[in-house]
Amino acid sequence: MRTKLRVVFGLMAVAVLVLTTTTLSAQHTYKFRDSLGTYKVVFTPADPNAEFKASPTKPLAPRTHELRFGLAWGATDYYGTPAFTNYIANRSEELHYSGESHWVTFAADYGYWTNEWFSIGGSLSWTTGFARHYSSLTHDYLGSTRYQLIAIMPEVRFAWLRHGMVQLYSSAALGLGIEMRPGWHTRYLTDFYPAFDFKPIGISIGRKWFGFVELGYGSRGIINVGFGHRINPKQR
């Protein structure tokens, strides 16, 4: 019994000695011998980046930078209504009719995950739409009208389910919108308005590279799909 106690105290003394010395740069091996045999103890320096290693059960680690690129449909306009209706009007005084309008939105987001469930960052979206106009008398093509909307918004994201490569989340953003539209006496008029975006549900699948789909309302559309890339400088 005393022999075992000596071995235990000896191991504890060696451990304290190793941990209180200068920075460890390699493994240290110690051997102990008693009446029962020889014991080999190996001390390995702690990995300072261990806490940042990705968990196999979580899609990302804390302190992760995230870039997203999306294509959206149904982004809101100056009045806060979805920009997919045929409301673009011709500025010409000639009798005319308009064809179907076409809208598309491109969005880019940056986020910093302070922990595995909360991200803060920003969003930049560009929405453009155009409609062709035709003469009501001759049906000749008269020209087209184009609108452009730009939204710059701070954004927060909450990941409320995280399992494996799957993340379910909600996001909210509020910022500045810029509308550029044709004017009567100038080529374009510029107006400013409050831009917003709320996505009550979104899903991303993947870790370092991932795809995502979001449903909601605002400057990034009713439906927003795309891909993203995550960077964690602390991970190896």
PDB file of C-alpha atoms in Angstrom:
ATOM      1  CA  MET A   1       0.000   0.000   0.000  1.00  0.00           C
ATOM      2  CA  ARG A   2       2.811   2.401   0.899  1.00  0.00           C
ATOM      3  CA  THR A   3       4.542   1.607  -2.378  1.00  0.00           C
ATOM      4  CA  LYS A   4       1.392   2.572  -4.315  1.00  0.00           C
ATOM      5  CA  LEU A   5       1.044   5.803  -2.337  1.00  0.00           C
ATOM      6  CA  ARG A   6       4.649   6.700  -3.109  1.00  0.00           C
ATOM      7  CA  VAL A   7       3.966   6.119  -6.804  1.00  0.00           C
ATOM      8  CA  VAL A   8       0.846   8.298  -6.717  1.00  0.00           C
ATOM      9  CA  PHE A   9       2.556  11.156  -4.891  1.00  0.00           C
ATOM     10  CA  GLY A  10       5.530  10.836  -7.198  1.00  0.00           C
ATOM     11  CA  LEU A  11       3.310  11.211 -10.250  1.00  0.00           C
ATOM     12  CA  MET A  12       1.565  14.227  -8.732  1.00  0.00           C
ATOM     13  CA  ALA A  13       4.879  15.889  -7.960  1.00  0.00           C
ATOM     14  CA  VAL A  14       6.108  15.370 -11.501  1.00  0.00           C
ATOM     15  CA  ALA A  15       2.852  16.754 -12.923  1.00  0.00           C
ATOM     16  CA  VAL A  16       3.099  19.912 -10.805  1.00  0.00           C
ATOM     17  CA  LEU A  17       6.732  20.343 -11.771  1.00  0.00           C
ATOM     18  CA  VAL A  18       5.975  20.036 -15.482  1.00  0.00           C
ATOM     19  CA  LEU A  19       2.978  22.393 -15.417  1.00  0.00           C
ATOM     20  CA  THR A  20       4.829  25.129 -13.508  1.00  0.00           C
ATOM     21  CA  THR A  21       7.927  25.157 -15.691  1.00  0.00           C
ATOM     22  CA  THR A  22       8.412  27.240 -18.832  1.00  0.00           C
ATOM     23  CA  THR A  23       6.434  26.680 -22.033  1.00  0.00           C
ATOM     24  CA  LEU A  24       6.470  23.081 -23.122  1.00  0.00           C
ATOM     25  CA  SER A  25       7.551  22.415 -26.663  1.00  0.00           C
ATOM     26  CA  ALA A  26       7.663  18.613 -26.800  1.00  0.00           C
ATOM     27  CA  GLN A  27       6.540  15.491 -25.032  1.00  0.00           C
ATOM     28  CA  HIS A  28       8.207  14.537 -21.750  1.00  0.00           C
ATOM     29  CA  THR A  29       8.534  10.911 -20.724  1.00  0.00           C
ATOM     30  CA  TYR A  30       9.224   9.673 -17.195  1.00  0.00           C
ATOM     31  CA  LYS A  31       9.680   6.130 -15.930  1.00  0.00           C
ATOM     32  CA  PHE A  32       8.998   4.797 -12.433  1.00  0.00           C
ATOM     33  CA  ARG A  33       9.808   1.349 -11.064  1.00  0.00           C
ATOM     34  CA  ASP A  34       8.565  -0.495  -7.992  1.00  0.00           C
ATOM     35  CA  SER A  35       8.102  -4.086  -6.915  1.00  0.00           C
ATOM     36  CA  LEU A  36       5.192  -4.509  -9.298  1.00  0.00           C
ATOM     37  CA  GLY A  37       6.978  -3.343 -12.407  1.00  0.00           C
ATOM     38  CA  THR A  38       7.952  -0.293 -14.453  1.00  0.00           C
ATOM     39  CA  TYR A  39       5.603   2.616 -15.163  1.00  0.00           C
ATOM     40  CA  LYS A  40       5.952   4.971 -18.136  1.00  0.00           C
ATOM     41  CA  VAL A  41       4.261   8.388 -17.981  1.00  0.00           C
ATOM     42  CA  VAL A  42       4.143  10.722 -21.011  1.00  0.00           C
ATOM     43  CA  PHE A  43       3.244  14.414 -20.617  1.00  0.00           C
ATOM     44  CA  THR A  44       2.058  16.184 -23.794  1.00  0.00           C
ATOM     45  CA  PRO A  45       1.838  20.006 -24.041  1.00  0.00           C
ATOM     46  CA  ALA A  46      -1.733  21.278 -24.077  1.00  0.00           C
ATOM     47  CA  ASP A  47      -3.123  22.349 -27.446  1.00  0.00           C
ATOM     48  CA  PRO A  48      -4.005  26.071 -27.079  1.00  0.00           C
ATOM     49  CA  ASN A  49      -6.424  25.793 -30.015  1.00  0.00           C
ATOM     50  CA  ALA A  50      -8.335  22.805 -28.669  1.00  0.00           C
ATOM     51  CA  GLU A  51     -11.352  24.924 -27.704  1.00  0.00           C
ATOM     52  CA  PHE A  52     -11.747  26.112 -31.309  1.00  0.00           C
ATOM     53  CA  LYS A  53     -11.779  22.709 -32.945  1.00  0.00           C
ATOM     54  CA  ALA A  54     -15.061  21.990 -34.687  1.00  0.00           C
ATOM     55  CA  SER A  55     -17.348  19.629 -32.855  1.00  0.00           C
ATOM     56  CA  PRO A  56     -18.677  16.743 -34.970  1.00  0.00           C
ATOM     57  CA  THR A  57     -22.139  17.553 -33.610  1.00  0.00           C
ATOM     58  CA  LYS A  58     -22.092  21.322 -34.402  1.00  0.00           C
ATOM     59  CA  PRO A  59     -21.990  23.127 -37.775  1.00  0.00           C
ATOM     60  CA  LEU A  60     -19.482  25.764 -36.650  1.00  0.00           C
ATOM     61  CA  ALA A  61     -17.185  26.849 -33.832  1.00  0.00           C
ATOM     62  CA  PRO A  62     -17.294  30.158 -31.925  1.00  0.00           C
ATOM     63  CA  ARG A  63     -15.359  33.136 -33.369  1.00  0.00           C
ATOM     64  CA  THR A  64     -16.113  32.112 -36.931  1.00  0.00           C
ATOM     65  CA  HIS A  65     -16.304  34.590 -39.827  1.00  0.00           C
ATOM     66  CA  GLU A  66     -19.007  33.877 -42.381  1.00  0.00           C
ATOM     67  CA  LEU A  67     -19.607  35.127 -45.933  1.00  0.00           C
ATOM     68  CA  ARG A  68     -22.895  34.508 -47.777  1.00  0.00           C
ATOM     69  CA  PHE A  69     -23.948  35.131 -51.367  1.00  0.00           C
ATOM     70  CA  GLY A  70     -27.599  34.796 -52.305  1.00  0.00           C
ATOM     71  CA  LEU A  71     -30.131  35.209 -55.094  1.00  0.00           C
ATOM     72  CA  ALA A  72     -33.570  36.393 -53.962  1.00  0.00           C
ATOM     73  CA  TRP A  73     -37.100  36.830 -55.302  1.00  0.00           C
ATOM     74  CA  GLY A  74     -39.713  39.251 -54.005  1.00  0.00           C
ATOM     75  CA  ALA A  75     -37.530  41.933 -52.383  1.00  0.00           C
ATOM     76  CA  THR A  76     -39.360  44.959 -50.962  1.00  0.00           C
ATOM     77  CA  ASP A  77     -39.334  48.310 -52.758  1.00  0.00           C
ATOM     78  CA  TYR A  78     -39.463  51.927 -51.572  1.00  0.00           C
ATOM     79  CA  TYR A  79     -42.978  51.421 -50.158  1.00  0.00           C
ATOM     80  CA  GLY A  80     -42.151  48.149 -48.398  1.00  0.00           C
ATOM     81  CA  THR A  81     -44.131  46.012 -50.853  1.00  0.00           C
ATOM     82  CA  PRO A  82     -42.670  43.052 -52.778  1.00  0.00           C
ATOM     83  CA  ALA A  83     -41.134  44.186 -56.064  1.00  0.00           C
ATOM     84  CA  PHE A  84     -42.491  41.524 -58.367  1.00  0.00           C
ATOM     85  CA  THR A  85     -45.692  43.113 -59.645  1.00  0.00           C
ATOM     86  CA  ASN A  86     -46.106  44.853 -62.987  1.00  0.00           C
ATOM     87  CA  TYR A  87     -46.194  48.394 -61.663  1.00  0.00           C
ATOM     88  CA  ILE A  88     -43.270  49.946 -63.569  1.00  0.00           C
ATOM     89  CA  ALA A  89     -44.718  52.792 -65.649  1.00  0.00           C
ATOM     90  CA  ASN A  90     -43.434  54.452 -68.793  1.00  0.00           C
ATOM     91  CA  ARG A  91     -42.570  58.155 -68.562  1.00  0.00           C
ATOM     92  CA  SER A  92     -43.490  58.757 -72.204  1.00  0.00           C
ATOM     93  CA  GLU A  93     -46.649  60.811 -72.920  1.00  0.00           C
ATOM     94  CA  GLU A  94     -47.554  58.537 -75.827  1.00  0.00           C
ATOM     95  CA  LEU A  95     -50.338  56.008 -75.280  1.00  0.00           C
ATOM     96  CA  HIS A  96     -48.673  52.756 -74.406  1.00  0.00           C
ATOM     97  CA  TYR A  97     -48.930  49.485 -72.563  1.00  0.00           C
ATOM     98  CA  SER A  98     -46.292  47.680 -70.565  1.00  0.00           C
ATOM     99  CA  GLY A  99     -45.089  44.132 -70.727  1.00  0.00           C
ATOM    100  CA  GLU A 100     -44.414  41.953 -67.731  1.00  0.00           C
ATOM    101  CA  SER A 101     -41.843  43.338 -65.306  1.00  0.00           C
ATOM    102  CA  HIS A 102     -38.806  41.292 -64.280  1.00  0.00           C
ATOM    103  CA  TRP A 103     -37.054  41.595 -60.931  1.00  0.00           C
ATOM    104  CA  VAL A 104     -33.960  40.017 -59.430  1.00  0.00           C
ATOM    105  CA  THR A 105     -32.071  40.570 -56.170  1.00  0.00           C
ATOM    106  CA  PHE A 106     -28.451  39.795 -55.336  1.00  0.00           C
ATOM    107  CA  ALA A 107     -27.438  39.759 -51.677  1.00  0.00           C
ATOM    108  CA  ALA A 108     -24.100  39.501 -49.859  1.00  0.00           C
ATOM    109  CA  ASP A 109     -23.848  39.059 -46.086  1.00  0.00           C
ATOM    110  CA  TYR A 110     -21.007  39.067 -43.583  1.00  0.00           C
ATOM    111  CA  GLY A 111     -21.408  37.662 -40.082  1.00  0.00           C
ATOM    112  CA  TYR A 112     -19.198  37.053 -37.067  1.00  0.00           C
ATOM    113  CA  TRP A 113     -20.321  34.237 -34.761  1.00  0.00           C
ATOM    114  CA  THR A 114     -19.444  35.395 -31.255  1.00  0.00           C
ATOM    115  CA  ASN A 115     -20.580  31.949 -30.117  1.00  0.00           C
ATOM    116  CA  GLU A 116     -22.238  28.994 -31.803  1.00  0.00           C
ATOM    117  CA  TRP A 117     -25.752  30.495 -31.669  1.00  0.00           C
ATOM    118  CA  PHE A 118     -25.375  34.287 -32.190  1.00  0.00           C
ATOM    119  CA  SER A 119     -23.942  36.207 -35.142  1.00  0.00           C
ATOM    120  CA  ILE A 120     -23.634  39.944 -35.800  1.00  0.00           C
ATOM    121  CA  GLY A 121     -22.728  41.487 -39.122  1.00  0.00           C
ATOM    122  CA  GLY A 122     -24.137  43.300 -42.126  1.00  0.00           C
ATOM    123  CA  SER A 123     -26.026  42.785 -45.381  1.00  0.00           C
ATOM    124  CA  LEU A 124     -25.785  44.428 -48.804  1.00  0.00           C
ATOM    125  CA  SER A 125     -28.504  43.780 -51.383  1.00  0.00           C
ATOM    126  CA  TRP A 126     -29.115  45.066 -54.919  1.00  0.00           C
ATOM    127  CA  THR A 127     -32.513  44.732 -56.554  1.00  0.00           C
ATOM    128  CA  THR A 128     -33.110  45.636 -60.172  1.00  0.00           C
ATOM    129  CA  GLY A 129     -36.259  45.479 -62.275  1.00  0.00           C
ATOM    130  CA  PHE A 130     -37.314  46.482 -65.758  1.00  0.00           C
ATOM    131  CA  ALA A 131     -40.366  46.460 -68.013  1.00  0.00           C
ATOM    132  CA  ARG A 132     -40.694  46.957 -71.785  1.00  0.00           C
ATOM    133  CA  HIS A 133     -43.241  49.407 -73.201  1.00  0.00           C
ATOM    134  CA  TYR A 134     -45.146  49.247 -76.492  1.00  0.00           C
ATOM    135  CA  SER A 135     -47.297  51.661 -78.468  1.00  0.00           C
ATOM    136  CA  SER A 136     -51.032  51.120 -78.012  1.00  0.00           C
ATOM    137  CA  LEU A 137     -51.605  52.131 -81.650  1.00  0.00           C
ATOM    138  CA  THR A 138     -48.802  50.440 -83.580  1.00  0.00           C
ATOM    139  CA  HIS A 139     -47.542  47.966 -80.958  1.00  0.00           C
ATOM    140  CA  ASP A 140     -44.048  49.187 -81.683  1.00  0.00           C
ATOM    141  CA  TYR A 141     -41.437  48.892 -78.956  1.00  0.00           C
ATOM    142  CA  LEU A 142     -40.990  52.281 -77.263  1.00  0.00           C
ATOM    143  CA  GLY A 143     -38.308  51.491 -74.729  1.00  0.00           C
ATOM    144  CA  SER A 144     -37.932  50.124 -71.248  1.00  0.00           C
ATOM    145  CA  THR A 145     -38.009  51.463 -67.717  1.00  0.00           C
ATOM    146  CA  ARG A 146     -35.589  50.249 -65.057  1.00  0.00           C
ATOM    147  CA  TYR A 147     -35.637  50.615 -61.278  1.00  0.00           C
ATOM    148  CA  GLN A 148     -32.762  49.873 -58.902  1.00  0.00           C
ATOM    149  CA  LEU A 149     -32.873  49.417 -55.148  1.00  0.00           C
ATOM    150  CA  ILE A 150     -29.817  49.157 -52.876  1.00  0.00           C
ATOM    151  CA  ALA A 151     -30.079  48.249 -49.178  1.00  0.00           C
ATOM    152  CA  ILE A 152     -27.286  48.444 -46.593  1.00  0.00           C
ATOM    153  CA  MET A 153     -28.281  46.939 -43.240  1.00  0.00           C
ATOM    154  CA  PRO A 154     -26.674  45.818 -39.956  1.00  0.00           C
ATOM    155  CA  GLU A 155     -27.873  42.280 -39.247  1.00  0.00           C
ATOM    156  CA  VAL A 156     -28.140  39.772 -36.402  1.00  0.00           C
ATOM    157  CA  ARG A 157     -28.727  36.030 -36.702  1.00  0.00           C
ATOM    158  CA  PHE A 158     -29.853  33.534 -34.057  1.00  0.00           C
ATOM    159  CA  ALA A 159     -29.196  29.815 -34.587  1.00  0.00           C
ATOM    160  CA  TRP A 160     -31.815  28.028 -32.511  1.00  0.00           C
ATOM    161  CA  LEU A 161     -31.067  24.482 -33.720  1.00  0.00           C
ATOM    162  CA  ARG A 162     -27.571  23.160 -34.394  1.00  0.00           C
ATOM    163  CA  HIS A 163     -26.930  19.529 -35.174  1.00  0.00           C
ATOM    164  CA  GLY A 164     -24.248  17.974 -37.337  1.00  0.00           C
ATOM    165  CA  MET A 165     -23.995  19.983 -40.546  1.00  0.00           C
ATOM    166  CA  VAL A 166     -27.514  21.431 -40.176  1.00  0.00           C
ATOM    167  CA  GLN A 167     -28.315  24.815 -38.677  1.00  0.00           C
ATOM    168  CA  LEU A 168     -31.800  26.339 -38.299  1.00  0.00           C
ATOM    169  CA  TYR A 169     -31.867  30.067 -37.596  1.00  0.00           C
ATOM    170  CA  SER A 170     -33.718  33.386 -37.723  1.00  0.00           C
ATOM    171  CA  SER A 171     -32.318  36.774 -38.765  1.00  0.00           C
ATOM    172  CA  ALA A 172     -33.289  40.449 -38.618  1.00  0.00           C
ATOM    173  CA  ALA A 173     -31.784  43.515 -40.307  1.00  0.00           C
ATOM    174  CA  LEU A 174     -32.575  47.232 -40.431  1.00  0.00           C
ATOM    175  CA  GLY A 175     -30.753  49.960 -42.322  1.00  0.00           C
ATOM    176  CA  LEU A 176     -30.726  52.385 -45.251  1.00  0.00           C
ATOM    177  CA  GLY A 177     -32.304  51.889 -48.665  1.00  0.00           C
ATOM    178  CA  ILE A 178     -31.560  53.810 -51.869  1.00  0.00           C
ATOM    179  CA  GLU A 179     -33.996  53.862 -54.791  1.00  0.00           C
ATOM    180  CA  MET A 180     -32.917  54.968 -58.272  1.00  0.00           C
ATOM    181  CA  ARG A 181     -35.766  55.483 -60.734  1.00  0.00           C
ATOM    182  CA  PRO A 182     -36.466  57.386 -63.977  1.00  0.00           C
ATOM    183  CA  GLY A 183     -37.474  61.025 -63.621  1.00  0.00           C
ATOM    184  CA  TRP A 184     -39.468  63.413 -65.766  1.00  0.00           C
ATOM    185  CA  HIS A 185     -36.647  65.857 -66.492  1.00  0.00           C
ATOM    186  CA  THR A 186     -33.618  63.898 -65.342  1.00  0.00           C
ATOM    187  CA  ARG A 187     -32.390  60.471 -66.258  1.00  0.00           C
ATOM    188  CA  TYR A 188     -32.660  59.137 -62.703  1.00  0.00           C
ATOM    189  CA  LEU A 189     -34.023  60.284 -59.381  1.00  0.00           C
ATOM    190  CA  THR A 190     -32.553  59.050 -56.092  1.00  0.00           C
ATOM    191  CA  ASP A 191     -34.618  58.592 -52.959  1.00  0.00           C
ATOM    192  CA  PHE A 192     -33.692  57.235 -49.529  1.00  0.00           C
ATOM    193  CA  TYR A 193     -35.923  55.046 -47.399  1.00  0.00           C
ATOM    194  CA  PRO A 194     -35.696  52.713 -44.368  1.00  0.00           C
ATOM    195  CA  ALA A 195     -34.744  49.214 -45.494  1.00  0.00           C
ATOM    196  CA  PHE A 196     -35.499  46.135 -43.440  1.00  0.00           C
ATOM    197  CA  ASP A 197     -35.344  42.363 -43.658  1.00  0.00           C
ATOM    198  CA  PHE A 198     -36.744  39.658 -41.412  1.00  0.00           C
ATOM    199  CA  LYS A 199     -36.251  35.938 -41.964  1.00  0.00           C
ATOM    200  CA  PRO A 200     -38.106  33.928 -39.303  1.00  0.00           C
ATOM    201  CA  ILE A 201     -36.746  30.675 -40.667  1.00  0.00           C
ATOM    202  CA  GLY A 202     -33.602  29.729 -42.532  1.00  0.00           C
ATOM    203  CA  ILE A 203     -31.641  26.529 -42.943  1.00  0.00           C
ATOM    204  CA  SER A 204     -27.986  26.008 -43.810  1.00  0.00           C
ATOM    205  CA  ILE A 205     -26.353  22.672 -44.551  1.00  0.00           C
ATOM    206  CA  GLY A 206     -22.597  22.257 -44.424  1.00  0.00           C
ATOM    207  CA  ARG A 207     -19.667  23.418 -42.317  1.00  0.00           C
ATOM    208  CA  LYS A 208     -16.800  25.181 -44.086  1.00  0.00           C
ATOM    209  CA  TRP A 209     -18.797  25.444 -47.318  1.00  0.00           C
ATOM    210  CA  PHE A 210     -22.571  25.418 -47.023  1.00  0.00           C
ATOM    211  CA  GLY A 211     -25.789  26.101 -48.892  1.00  0.00           C
ATOM    212  CA  PHE A 212     -28.787  27.892 -47.437  1.00  0.00           C
ATOM    213  CA  VAL A 213     -32.460  28.714 -47.999  1.00  0.00           C
ATOM    214  CA  GLU A 214     -34.312  31.512 -46.182  1.00  0.00           C
ATOM    215  CA  LEU A 215     -37.987  32.475 -46.051  1.00  0.00           C
ATOM    216  CA  GLY A 216     -39.241  35.844 -44.875  1.00  0.00           C
ATOM    217  CA  TYR A 217     -39.899  39.412 -45.946  1.00  0.00           C
ATOM    218  CA  GLY A 218     -37.745  42.403 -46.767  1.00  0.00           C
ATOM    219  CA  SER A 219     -34.895  43.692 -48.888  1.00  0.00           C
ATOM    220  CA  ARG A 220     -33.412  40.205 -49.308  1.00  0.00           C
ATOM    221  CA  GLY A 221     -36.647  38.847 -50.730  1.00  0.00           C
ATOM    222  CA  ILE A 222     -39.377  36.444 -49.744  1.00  0.00           C
ATOM    223  CA  ILE A 223     -37.166  33.546 -50.834  1.00  0.00           C
ATOM    224  CA  ASN A 224     -33.383  33.820 -50.608  1.00  0.00           C
ATOM    225  CA  VAL A 225     -31.129  30.946 -51.701  1.00  0.00           C
ATOM    226  CA  GLY A 226     -27.369  30.758 -52.011  1.00  0.00           C
ATOM    227  CA  PHE A 227     -24.094  29.476 -50.617  1.00  0.00           C
ATOM    228  CA  GLY A 228     -21.552  30.572 -48.053  1.00  0.00           C
ATOM    229  CA  HIS A 229     -18.074  30.055 -46.673  1.00  0.00           C
ATOM    230  CA  ARG A 230     -16.953  30.000 -43.028  1.00  0.00           C
ATOM    231  CA  ILE A 231     -13.468  30.932 -41.816  1.00  0.00           C
ATOM    232  CA  ASN A 232     -12.123  30.362 -38.323  1.00  0.00           C
ATOM    233  CA  PRO A 233      -8.443  31.455 -38.007  1.00  0.00           C
ATOM    234  CA  LYS A 234      -8.173  29.588 -34.697  1.00  0.00           C
ATOM    235  CA  GLN A 235      -8.998  26.231 -36.263  1.00  0.00           C
ATOM    236  CA  ARG A 236      -6.340  23.980 -37.709  1.00  0.00           C
TER     237      ARG A 236
END
